[in-house]
C-alpha cells in the first residue's frame, strides 16, 4: 500500500493492451492523497509489479497539505431610494434589478466551508443576515438564507446614503468571526454619502479587508472616501460607470473577481457572448502545472438552457452526466450560474491537467422553448433572445501557484490626473521574470477604447501610465500571458477601474459637518434631559399644574427624532415657542428672560 492518507482512486490494475506490441505503452496509476491539517506532510511508497515478468519497482511518494484559505464575507447592500432608478440595461431596468441578478452567482460559487453575512443601509444600517456557513452547493443554509435576504431586499423611497453606518455594522458582524483566515466585506452603493455616519467617521475601526462596488458614474458615487478606505485595507474599488446593454454581466464579474481574490484564486479568462439553438460555441482556455484546482463558471440568466461541457487537452469530454464518476470533480446548477469544480489532474483518459481545454456550449431545445414561453410578456427581451440567442459569460478561475495581482494608482481624483497601472506576476512566490507580456484594454468615460502595453520595470513587475483628461470612470481589463518555469503557456486577467470627477480632491465629509448629525446629538441630549432619570415625579407633577405635560413633550421629541414622523412633529413643537410656556420653563430652571 502507498501509506497513510494515500489511496488508489481508480484501482490498482492497468491493462497495457496486446502483449508483444512493438509500440511503447504507458501505464498510468492514479494516487490520491487526503489532506489533513495545514502544513502536515506524509511519506509512503508504491510498488509497481509487471505480472508477465514478475519485475517490481518501488516508487517513493510524498505529499503535504496546504489548506485553501477560508473567508467570512459580509455583503453590505445599499437600499437608498436611488436604487429604484433606471439602470441603463434594458433587460435589468432598475438598479435593484442589476443587484438581484448579480449577487446570486457569488452565493452559488462560494466554497461550502466559507461563510456569508448581510447588512443593508440607507440613512441607517440594518441587520439582515448573521454570518452563516455557506454549506453544500445550492441548498446550504448560508446560501439559502442569503438568497431569501436578497429576494427581500428593497429600496427605501425616502432613504438617504450613510455608507459609514453600513461599514460599521458589517465590522460588528465580522469582528467575532476569528476562525476564518480572511474576514472581508463587499460594499455596494449607487450614490455618494448624504447622511451620517460617514466613512471618515468609522474608517479607524475597520480591520477587515474592504472591497467596494460603485453602481453608477464617478460624479454620482464621488468615491474619494471609498477609495481611501478600500486601498487602506488591502481591498480595492470597482466602478461600473454608466451601464449599457453590453454590461449585463459586469456586476456579477466584479463580485466573482472579489471572491476569487479573497480565496487566493486567479482568473484564467473571462469572455462573453450569446448562443442560439443549433449553435456550438467552443471557448479555449489553458491550464498549466501550477494550477491546483479549477472552477469553470457559466453566467447566464437561463442556466438550464445552455449546456456546458468540457473537453480536455486529450480530447475527452466531461459532461454533467459523466462528472459524478470522476473523483474530485462536481457539476452544480444554480439560478444564475452553472459550474464545474475539479482538482487537477482529472482522472480521465491519460489524465487531464496542463494544456488547452475547451468549454463547449450548446442549447437544450426543450428548455429553450420553456425559456421563450417565460419571456412572452416581455416582447423586447423575447425578440432579442430569438434574434441573438441567450446571453452568457464563461469565467475560468484557478486556485494556483501562478498569480496576477494588479492595481490602479492615481495622483489625484480630479480630471487631469495620471493613472498608474501596476501588475505583479509571481510563480510559487517568485517573480515571473522575462517570461510574460502584460497589456491592458482601456475604455474611457466617452466610450473610446485603446490598448496599453505594460513595461516590465523590474522582475515580474509591469507598469504603465495614462492621463485621465475626462471626468468619469476608466475601465481596465488587464491581460497577462507567458510561460511557466516548465515552459507551458498561461493566461491571467483582472478587471480594474479608476475615476476622476470635478471636486474629487475636496476634503472628505464627516459627521461633524452634517446638520443631520447635529440633530441626532441634540435629540440624544433632549431625550436624556426629559427622561425619568433626570425629571422626578414631583417635578413632573408640578409641570402638569403649570399646564406642561411631559408625556406629550416626550412623544413630540420622539416623533421629531424619528425622520418618518418629523414633518408632523415640527408643527406640534411650535407650541413650545408660546411665551407662557417659555416663561414657565425659564422659572423651573432659573434662566433669565
JSON list of C-alpha atoms in Angstrom, two decimals, residues 13-186:
[
{"chain": "A", "resi": 13, "resn": "UNK", "atom": "CA", "xyz": [-4.71, -2.82, -12.08]},
{"chain": "A", "resi": 14, "resn": "UNK", "atom": "CA", "xyz": [-3.91, -1.42, -15.52]},
{"chain": "A", "resi": 15, "resn": "UNK", "atom": "CA", "xyz": [-4.19, -3.28, -18.85]},
{"chain": "A", "resi": 16, "resn": "UNK", "atom": "CA", "xyz": [-1.46, -2.33, -21.33]},
{"chain": "A", "resi": 17, "resn": "UNK", "atom": "CA", "xyz": [-3.01, -3.91, -24.39]},
{"chain": "A", "resi": 18, "resn": "UNK", "atom": "CA", "xyz": [-1.73, -6.70, -26.66]},
{"chain": "A", "resi": 19, "resn": "UNK", "atom": "CA", "xyz": [1.49, -8.30, -25.42]},
{"chain": "A", "resi": 20, "resn": "UNK", "atom": "CA", "xyz": [4.45, -8.13, -27.74]},
{"chain": "A", "resi": 21, "resn": "UNK", "atom": "CA", "xyz": [3.44, -4.90, -29.46]},
{"chain": "A", "resi": 22, "resn": "UNK", "atom": "CA", "xyz": [6.41, -3.03, -30.87]},
{"chain": "A", "resi": 23, "resn": "UNK", "atom": "CA", "xyz": [4.92, 0.35, -29.91]},
{"chain": "A", "resi": 24, "resn": "UNK", "atom": "CA", "xyz": [5.80, 1.82, -26.49]},
{"chain": "A", "resi": 25, "resn": "UNK", "atom": "CA", "xyz": [2.98, 1.50, -23.99]},
{"chain": "A", "resi": 26, "resn": "UNK", "atom": "CA", "xyz": [2.33, 3.76, -20.98]},
{"chain": "A", "resi": 27, "resn": "UNK", "atom": "CA", "xyz": [0.57, 2.71, -17.82]},
{"chain": "A", "resi": 28, "resn": "UNK", "atom": "CA", "xyz": [-0.98, 5.31, -15.50]},
{"chain": "A", "resi": 29, "resn": "UNK", "atom": "CA", "xyz": [-1.53, 4.51, -11.83]},
{"chain": "A", "resi": 30, "resn": "UNK", "atom": "CA", "xyz": [-3.53, 7.23, -10.06]},
{"chain": "A", "resi": 31, "resn": "UNK", "atom": "CA", "xyz": [-2.51, 8.00, -6.49]},
{"chain": "A", "resi": 32, "resn": "UNK", "atom": "CA", "xyz": [-4.80, 10.09, -4.31]},
{"chain": "A", "resi": 33, "resn": "UNK", "atom": "CA", "xyz": [-4.00, 11.81, -1.05]},
{"chain": "A", "resi": 34, "resn": "UNK", "atom": "CA", "xyz": [-6.46, 13.04, 1.57]},
{"chain": "A", "resi": 35, "resn": "UNK", "atom": "CA", "xyz": [-5.21, 16.21, 3.22]},
{"chain": "A", "resi": 36, "resn": "UNK", "atom": "CA", "xyz": [-5.16, 16.58, 6.97]},
{"chain": "A", "resi": 37, "resn": "UNK", "atom": "CA", "xyz": [-4.07, 19.75, 8.78]},
{"chain": "A", "resi": 38, "resn": "UNK", "atom": "CA", "xyz": [-2.41, 22.66, 7.06]},
{"chain": "A", "resi": 39, "resn": "UNK", "atom": "CA", "xyz": [1.36, 22.08, 6.94]},
{"chain": "A", "resi": 40, "resn": "UNK", "atom": "CA", "xyz": [1.21, 18.30, 7.55]},
{"chain": "A", "resi": 41, "resn": "UNK", "atom": "CA", "xyz": [3.40, 16.04, 5.41]},
{"chain": "A", "resi": 42, "resn": "UNK", "atom": "CA", "xyz": [3.14, 12.37, 4.58]},
{"chain": "A", "resi": 43, "resn": "UNK", "atom": "CA", "xyz": [5.51, 9.82, 3.02]},
{"chain": "A", "resi": 44, "resn": "UNK", "atom": "CA", "xyz": [4.95, 6.40, 1.53]},
{"chain": "A", "resi": 45, "resn": "UNK", "atom": "CA", "xyz": [5.78, 4.26, -1.45]},
{"chain": "A", "resi": 46, "resn": "UNK", "atom": "CA", "xyz": [4.09, 2.48, -4.34]},
{"chain": "A", "resi": 47, "resn": "UNK", "atom": "CA", "xyz": [5.20, -0.92, -5.60]},
{"chain": "A", "resi": 48, "resn": "UNK", "atom": "CA", "xyz": [4.60, -1.45, -9.32]},
{"chain": "A", "resi": 49, "resn": "UNK", "atom": "CA", "xyz": [4.59, -5.10, -10.48]},
{"chain": "A", "resi": 50, "resn": "UNK", "atom": "CA", "xyz": [4.66, -6.31, -14.10]},
{"chain": "A", "resi": 51, "resn": "UNK", "atom": "CA", "xyz": [2.70, -9.53, -13.90]},
{"chain": "A", "resi": 52, "resn": "UNK", "atom": "CA", "xyz": [4.12, -11.05, -17.10]},
{"chain": "A", "resi": 53, "resn": "UNK", "atom": "CA", "xyz": [7.73, -10.92, -15.95]},
{"chain": "A", "resi": 54, "resn": "UNK", "atom": "CA", "xyz": [7.39, -10.59, -12.19]},
{"chain": "A", "resi": 55, "resn": "UNK", "atom": "CA", "xyz": [9.52, -7.45, -12.19]},
{"chain": "A", "resi": 56, "resn": "UNK", "atom": "CA", "xyz": [8.80, -4.88, -9.41]},
{"chain": "A", "resi": 57, "resn": "UNK", "atom": "CA", "xyz": [9.67, -1.22, -8.89]},
{"chain": "A", "resi": 58, "resn": "UNK", "atom": "CA", "xyz": [9.30, 0.65, -5.59]},
{"chain": "A", "resi": 59, "resn": "UNK", "atom": "CA", "xyz": [8.46, 4.33, -6.14]},
{"chain": "A", "resi": 60, "resn": "UNK", "atom": "CA", "xyz": [8.70, 6.67, -3.12]},
{"chain": "A", "resi": 61, "resn": "UNK", "atom": "CA", "xyz": [5.90, 9.24, -2.83]},
{"chain": "A", "resi": 62, "resn": "UNK", "atom": "CA", "xyz": [5.38, 12.22, -0.57]},
{"chain": "A", "resi": 63, "resn": "UNK", "atom": "CA", "xyz": [2.64, 14.78, -0.05]},
{"chain": "A", "resi": 64, "resn": "UNK", "atom": "CA", "xyz": [1.97, 17.86, 2.00]},
{"chain": "A", "resi": 65, "resn": "UNK", "atom": "CA", "xyz": [-1.28, 19.58, 2.98]},
{"chain": "A", "resi": 66, "resn": "UNK", "atom": "CA", "xyz": [-1.86, 23.23, 2.08]},
{"chain": "A", "resi": 67, "resn": "UNK", "atom": "CA", "xyz": [-5.30, 24.39, 3.11]},
{"chain": "A", "resi": 68, "resn": "UNK", "atom": "CA", "xyz": [-7.38, 26.67, 0.92]},
{"chain": "A", "resi": 69, "resn": "UNK", "atom": "CA", "xyz": [-7.98, 29.90, 2.83]},
{"chain": "A", "resi": 70, "resn": "UNK", "atom": "CA", "xyz": [-11.45, 30.29, 4.31]},
{"chain": "A", "resi": 71, "resn": "UNK", "atom": "CA", "xyz": [-13.33, 33.57, 4.32]},
{"chain": "A", "resi": 72, "resn": "UNK", "atom": "CA", "xyz": [-16.18, 35.17, 6.23]},
{"chain": "A", "resi": 73, "resn": "UNK", "atom": "CA", "xyz": [-17.68, 37.52, 3.64]},
{"chain": "A", "resi": 74, "resn": "UNK", "atom": "CA", "xyz": [-20.11, 40.27, 4.59]},
{"chain": "A", "resi": 75, "resn": "UNK", "atom": "CA", "xyz": [-22.25, 41.82, 1.85]},
{"chain": "A", "resi": 76, "resn": "UNK", "atom": "CA", "xyz": [-23.13, 45.47, 2.54]},
{"chain": "A", "resi": 77, "resn": "UNK", "atom": "CA", "xyz": [-26.09, 46.39, 0.32]},
{"chain": "A", "resi": 78, "resn": "UNK", "atom": "CA", "xyz": [-27.41, 49.86, -0.48]},
{"chain": "A", "resi": 79, "resn": "UNK", "atom": "CA", "xyz": [-31.18, 50.32, -0.07]},
{"chain": "A", "resi": 80, "resn": "UNK", "atom": "CA", "xyz": [-31.35, 54.08, -0.60]},
{"chain": "A", "resi": 81, "resn": "UNK", "atom": "CA", "xyz": [-34.12, 55.48, -2.78]},
{"chain": "A", "resi": 82, "resn": "UNK", "atom": "CA", "xyz": [-31.89, 55.82, -5.83]},
{"chain": "A", "resi": 83, "resn": "UNK", "atom": "CA", "xyz": [-31.60, 52.03, -6.10]},
{"chain": "A", "resi": 84, "resn": "UNK", "atom": "CA", "xyz": [-35.04, 52.20, -7.76]},
{"chain": "A", "resi": 85, "resn": "UNK", "atom": "CA", "xyz": [-33.67, 54.49, -10.52]},
{"chain": "A", "resi": 86, "resn": "UNK", "atom": "CA", "xyz": [-33.14, 53.30, -14.11]},
{"chain": "A", "resi": 87, "resn": "UNK", "atom": "CA", "xyz": [-30.02, 51.17, -14.59]},
{"chain": "A", "resi": 88, "resn": "UNK", "atom": "CA", "xyz": [-29.28, 51.66, -18.30]},
{"chain": "A", "resi": 89, "resn": "UNK", "atom": "CA", "xyz": [-29.54, 47.90, -19.01]},
{"chain": "A", "resi": 90, "resn": "UNK", "atom": "CA", "xyz": [-32.81, 47.14, -20.85]},
{"chain": "A", "resi": 91, "resn": "UNK", "atom": "CA", "xyz": [-33.00, 43.55, -19.55]},
{"chain": "A", "resi": 92, "resn": "UNK", "atom": "CA", "xyz": [-32.49, 44.77, -15.95]},
{"chain": "A", "resi": 93, "resn": "UNK", "atom": "CA", "xyz": [-34.32, 48.10, -15.96]},
{"chain": "A", "resi": 94, "resn": "UNK", "atom": "CA", "xyz": [-33.78, 49.21, -12.33]},
{"chain": "A", "resi": 95, "resn": "UNK", "atom": "CA", "xyz": [-30.57, 49.33, -10.34]},
{"chain": "A", "resi": 96, "resn": "UNK", "atom": "CA", "xyz": [-32.13, 46.97, -7.80]},
{"chain": "A", "resi": 97, "resn": "UNK", "atom": "CA", "xyz": [-32.70, 44.51, -10.68]},
{"chain": "A", "resi": 98, "resn": "UNK", "atom": "CA", "xyz": [-28.99, 44.64, -11.55]},
{"chain": "A", "resi": 99, "resn": "UNK", "atom": "CA", "xyz": [-28.10, 43.89, -7.93]},
{"chain": "A", "resi": 100, "resn": "UNK", "atom": "CA", "xyz": [-30.52, 40.96, -7.67]},
{"chain": "A", "resi": 101, "resn": "UNK", "atom": "CA", "xyz": [-29.20, 39.41, -10.88]},
{"chain": "A", "resi": 102, "resn": "UNK", "atom": "CA", "xyz": [-25.54, 39.89, -9.96]},
{"chain": "A", "resi": 103, "resn": "UNK", "atom": "CA", "xyz": [-25.16, 38.57, -6.41]},
{"chain": "A", "resi": 104, "resn": "UNK", "atom": "CA", "xyz": [-26.60, 35.02, -6.85]},
{"chain": "A", "resi": 105, "resn": "UNK", "atom": "CA", "xyz": [-23.57, 33.65, -8.76]},
{"chain": "A", "resi": 106, "resn": "UNK", "atom": "CA", "xyz": [-21.36, 34.56, -5.79]},
{"chain": "A", "resi": 107, "resn": "UNK", "atom": "CA", "xyz": [-23.79, 32.81, -3.43]},
{"chain": "A", "resi": 108, "resn": "UNK", "atom": "CA", "xyz": [-23.69, 29.71, -5.63]},
{"chain": "A", "resi": 109, "resn": "UNK", "atom": "CA", "xyz": [-19.94, 29.55, -6.30]},
{"chain": "A", "resi": 110, "resn": "UNK", "atom": "CA", "xyz": [-18.54, 30.32, -2.82]},
{"chain": "A", "resi": 111, "resn": "UNK", "atom": "CA", "xyz": [-16.94, 27.23, -1.23]},
{"chain": "A", "resi": 112, "resn": "UNK", "atom": "CA", "xyz": [-19.04, 25.42, 1.32]},
{"chain": "A", "resi": 113, "resn": "UNK", "atom": "CA", "xyz": [-16.72, 25.97, 4.30]},
{"chain": "A", "resi": 114, "resn": "UNK", "atom": "CA", "xyz": [-16.81, 29.75, 3.81]},
{"chain": "A", "resi": 115, "resn": "UNK", "atom": "CA", "xyz": [-19.45, 31.97, 5.40]},
{"chain": "A", "resi": 116, "resn": "UNK", "atom": "CA", "xyz": [-21.82, 34.75, 4.34]},
{"chain": "A", "resi": 117, "resn": "UNK", "atom": "CA", "xyz": [-23.46, 37.62, 6.18]},
{"chain": "A", "resi": 118, "resn": "UNK", "atom": "CA", "xyz": [-25.55, 40.59, 5.02]},
{"chain": "A", "resi": 119, "resn": "UNK", "atom": "CA", "xyz": [-26.28, 44.09, 6.27]},
{"chain": "A", "resi": 120, "resn": "UNK", "atom": "CA", "xyz": [-28.09, 46.86, 4.42]},
{"chain": "A", "resi": 121, "resn": "UNK", "atom": "CA", "xyz": [-28.13, 50.61, 4.77]},
{"chain": "A", "resi": 122, "resn": "UNK", "atom": "CA", "xyz": [-29.88, 53.79, 3.76]},
{"chain": "A", "resi": 123, "resn": "UNK", "atom": "CA", "xyz": [-29.53, 56.65, 6.27]},
{"chain": "A", "resi": 124, "resn": "UNK", "atom": "CA", "xyz": [-29.20, 53.92, 8.92]},
{"chain": "A", "resi": 125, "resn": "UNK", "atom": "CA", "xyz": [-27.80, 50.38, 8.96]},
{"chain": "A", "resi": 126, "resn": "UNK", "atom": "CA", "xyz": [-29.84, 47.20, 9.37]},
{"chain": "A", "resi": 127, "resn": "UNK", "atom": "CA", "xyz": [-29.02, 43.62, 10.37]},
{"chain": "A", "resi": 128, "resn": "UNK", "atom": "CA", "xyz": [-30.22, 41.37, 7.56]},
{"chain": "A", "resi": 129, "resn": "UNK", "atom": "CA", "xyz": [-28.45, 38.02, 7.98]},
{"chain": "A", "resi": 130, "resn": "UNK", "atom": "CA", "xyz": [-25.89, 36.86, 10.55]},
{"chain": "A", "resi": 131, "resn": "UNK", "atom": "CA", "xyz": [-22.62, 35.34, 9.39]},
{"chain": "A", "resi": 132, "resn": "UNK", "atom": "CA", "xyz": [-23.61, 31.79, 8.39]},
{"chain": "A", "resi": 133, "resn": "UNK", "atom": "CA", "xyz": [-21.59, 28.94, 6.87]},
{"chain": "A", "resi": 134, "resn": "UNK", "atom": "CA", "xyz": [-22.47, 28.61, 3.18]},
{"chain": "A", "resi": 135, "resn": "UNK", "atom": "CA", "xyz": [-22.90, 24.83, 3.35]},
{"chain": "A", "resi": 136, "resn": "UNK", "atom": "CA", "xyz": [-23.32, 22.36, 0.46]},
{"chain": "A", "resi": 137, "resn": "UNK", "atom": "CA", "xyz": [-23.94, 23.65, -3.08]},
{"chain": "A", "resi": 138, "resn": "UNK", "atom": "CA", "xyz": [-27.38, 25.06, -3.90]},
{"chain": "A", "resi": 139, "resn": "UNK", "atom": "CA", "xyz": [-29.17, 24.10, -0.67]},
{"chain": "A", "resi": 140, "resn": "UNK", "atom": "CA", "xyz": [-26.63, 25.00, 2.04]},
{"chain": "A", "resi": 141, "resn": "UNK", "atom": "CA", "xyz": [-28.04, 27.00, 4.97]},
{"chain": "A", "resi": 142, "resn": "UNK", "atom": "CA", "xyz": [-25.97, 30.11, 4.32]},
{"chain": "A", "resi": 143, "resn": "UNK", "atom": "CA", "xyz": [-26.73, 30.15, 0.59]},
{"chain": "A", "resi": 144, "resn": "UNK", "atom": "CA", "xyz": [-30.47, 29.67, 1.13]},
{"chain": "A", "resi": 145, "resn": "UNK", "atom": "CA", "xyz": [-30.66, 32.38, 3.80]},
{"chain": "A", "resi": 146, "resn": "UNK", "atom": "CA", "xyz": [-28.69, 34.80, 1.62]},
{"chain": "A", "resi": 147, "resn": "UNK", "atom": "CA", "xyz": [-30.93, 34.16, -1.40]},
{"chain": "A", "resi": 148, "resn": "UNK", "atom": "CA", "xyz": [-34.03, 34.82, 0.71]},
{"chain": "A", "resi": 149, "resn": "UNK", "atom": "CA", "xyz": [-32.50, 38.02, 2.09]},
{"chain": "A", "resi": 150, "resn": "UNK", "atom": "CA", "xyz": [-31.57, 39.17, -1.41]},
{"chain": "A", "resi": 151, "resn": "UNK", "atom": "CA", "xyz": [-35.09, 38.48, -2.69]},
{"chain": "A", "resi": 152, "resn": "UNK", "atom": "CA", "xyz": [-36.50, 40.61, 0.14]},
{"chain": "A", "resi": 153, "resn": "UNK", "atom": "CA", "xyz": [-34.03, 43.48, -0.37]},
{"chain": "A", "resi": 154, "resn": "UNK", "atom": "CA", "xyz": [-35.94, 46.57, -1.49]},
{"chain": "A", "resi": 155, "resn": "UNK", "atom": "CA", "xyz": [-35.11, 50.28, -1.77]},
{"chain": "A", "resi": 156, "resn": "UNK", "atom": "CA", "xyz": [-36.49, 52.74, 0.77]},
{"chain": "A", "resi": 157, "resn": "UNK", "atom": "CA", "xyz": [-38.02, 55.56, -1.33]},
{"chain": "A", "resi": 158, "resn": "UNK", "atom": "CA", "xyz": [-37.13, 58.08, 1.42]},
{"chain": "A", "resi": 159, "resn": "UNK", "atom": "CA", "xyz": [-33.72, 56.57, 2.12]},
{"chain": "A", "resi": 160, "resn": "UNK", "atom": "CA", "xyz": [-30.51, 58.60, 2.06]},
{"chain": "A", "resi": 161, "resn": "UNK", "atom": "CA", "xyz": [-26.99, 57.11, 1.91]},
{"chain": "A", "resi": 162, "resn": "UNK", "atom": "CA", "xyz": [-24.95, 56.58, 5.07]},
{"chain": "A", "resi": 163, "resn": "UNK", "atom": "CA", "xyz": [-22.19, 54.27, 3.88]},
{"chain": "A", "resi": 164, "resn": "UNK", "atom": "CA", "xyz": [-20.28, 54.58, 7.15]},
{"chain": "A", "resi": 165, "resn": "UNK", "atom": "CA", "xyz": [-23.26, 53.13, 9.03]},
{"chain": "A", "resi": 166, "resn": "UNK", "atom": "CA", "xyz": [-23.24, 50.09, 6.76]},
{"chain": "A", "resi": 167, "resn": "UNK", "atom": "CA", "xyz": [-19.48, 49.60, 7.04]},
{"chain": "A", "resi": 168, "resn": "UNK", "atom": "CA", "xyz": [-19.57, 49.89, 10.82]},
{"chain": "A", "resi": 169, "resn": "UNK", "atom": "CA", "xyz": [-22.43, 47.37, 11.13]},
{"chain": "A", "resi": 170, "resn": "UNK", "atom": "CA", "xyz": [-20.58, 44.93, 8.84]},
{"chain": "A", "resi": 171, "resn": "UNK", "atom": "CA", "xyz": [-17.47, 45.31, 11.01]},
{"chain": "A", "resi": 172, "resn": "UNK", "atom": "CA", "xyz": [-19.55, 44.47, 14.08]},
{"chain": "A", "resi": 173, "resn": "UNK", "atom": "CA", "xyz": [-20.79, 41.30, 12.33]},
{"chain": "A", "resi": 174, "resn": "UNK", "atom": "CA", "xyz": [-17.30, 40.21, 11.28]},
{"chain": "A", "resi": 175, "resn": "UNK", "atom": "CA", "xyz": [-15.32, 41.06, 14.42]},
{"chain": "A", "resi": 176, "resn": "UNK", "atom": "CA", "xyz": [-16.25, 37.85, 16.33]},
{"chain": "A", "resi": 177, "resn": "UNK", "atom": "CA", "xyz": [-15.53, 35.59, 13.32]},
{"chain": "A", "resi": 178, "resn": "UNK", "atom": "CA", "xyz": [-11.94, 34.74, 14.23]},
{"chain": "A", "resi": 179, "resn": "UNK", "atom": "CA", "xyz": [-11.95, 31.15, 12.94]},
{"chain": "A", "resi": 180, "resn": "UNK", "atom": "CA", "xyz": [-11.66, 32.21, 9.28]},
{"chain": "A", "resi": 181, "resn": "UNK", "atom": "CA", "xyz": [-8.38, 33.01, 7.51]},
{"chain": "A", "resi": 182, "resn": "UNK", "atom": "CA", "xyz": [-9.86, 36.14, 5.94]},
{"chain": "A", "resi": 183, "resn": "UNK", "atom": "CA", "xyz": [-12.62, 38.49, 7.01]},
{"chain": "A", "resi": 184, "resn": "UNK", "atom": "CA", "xyz": [-13.83, 40.76, 4.23]},
{"chain": "A", "resi": 185, "resn": "UNK", "atom": "CA", "xyz": [-16.76, 42.92, 3.27]},
{"chain": "A", "resi": 186, "resn": "UNK", "atom": "CA", "xyz": [-18.07, 44.00, -0.14]}
]
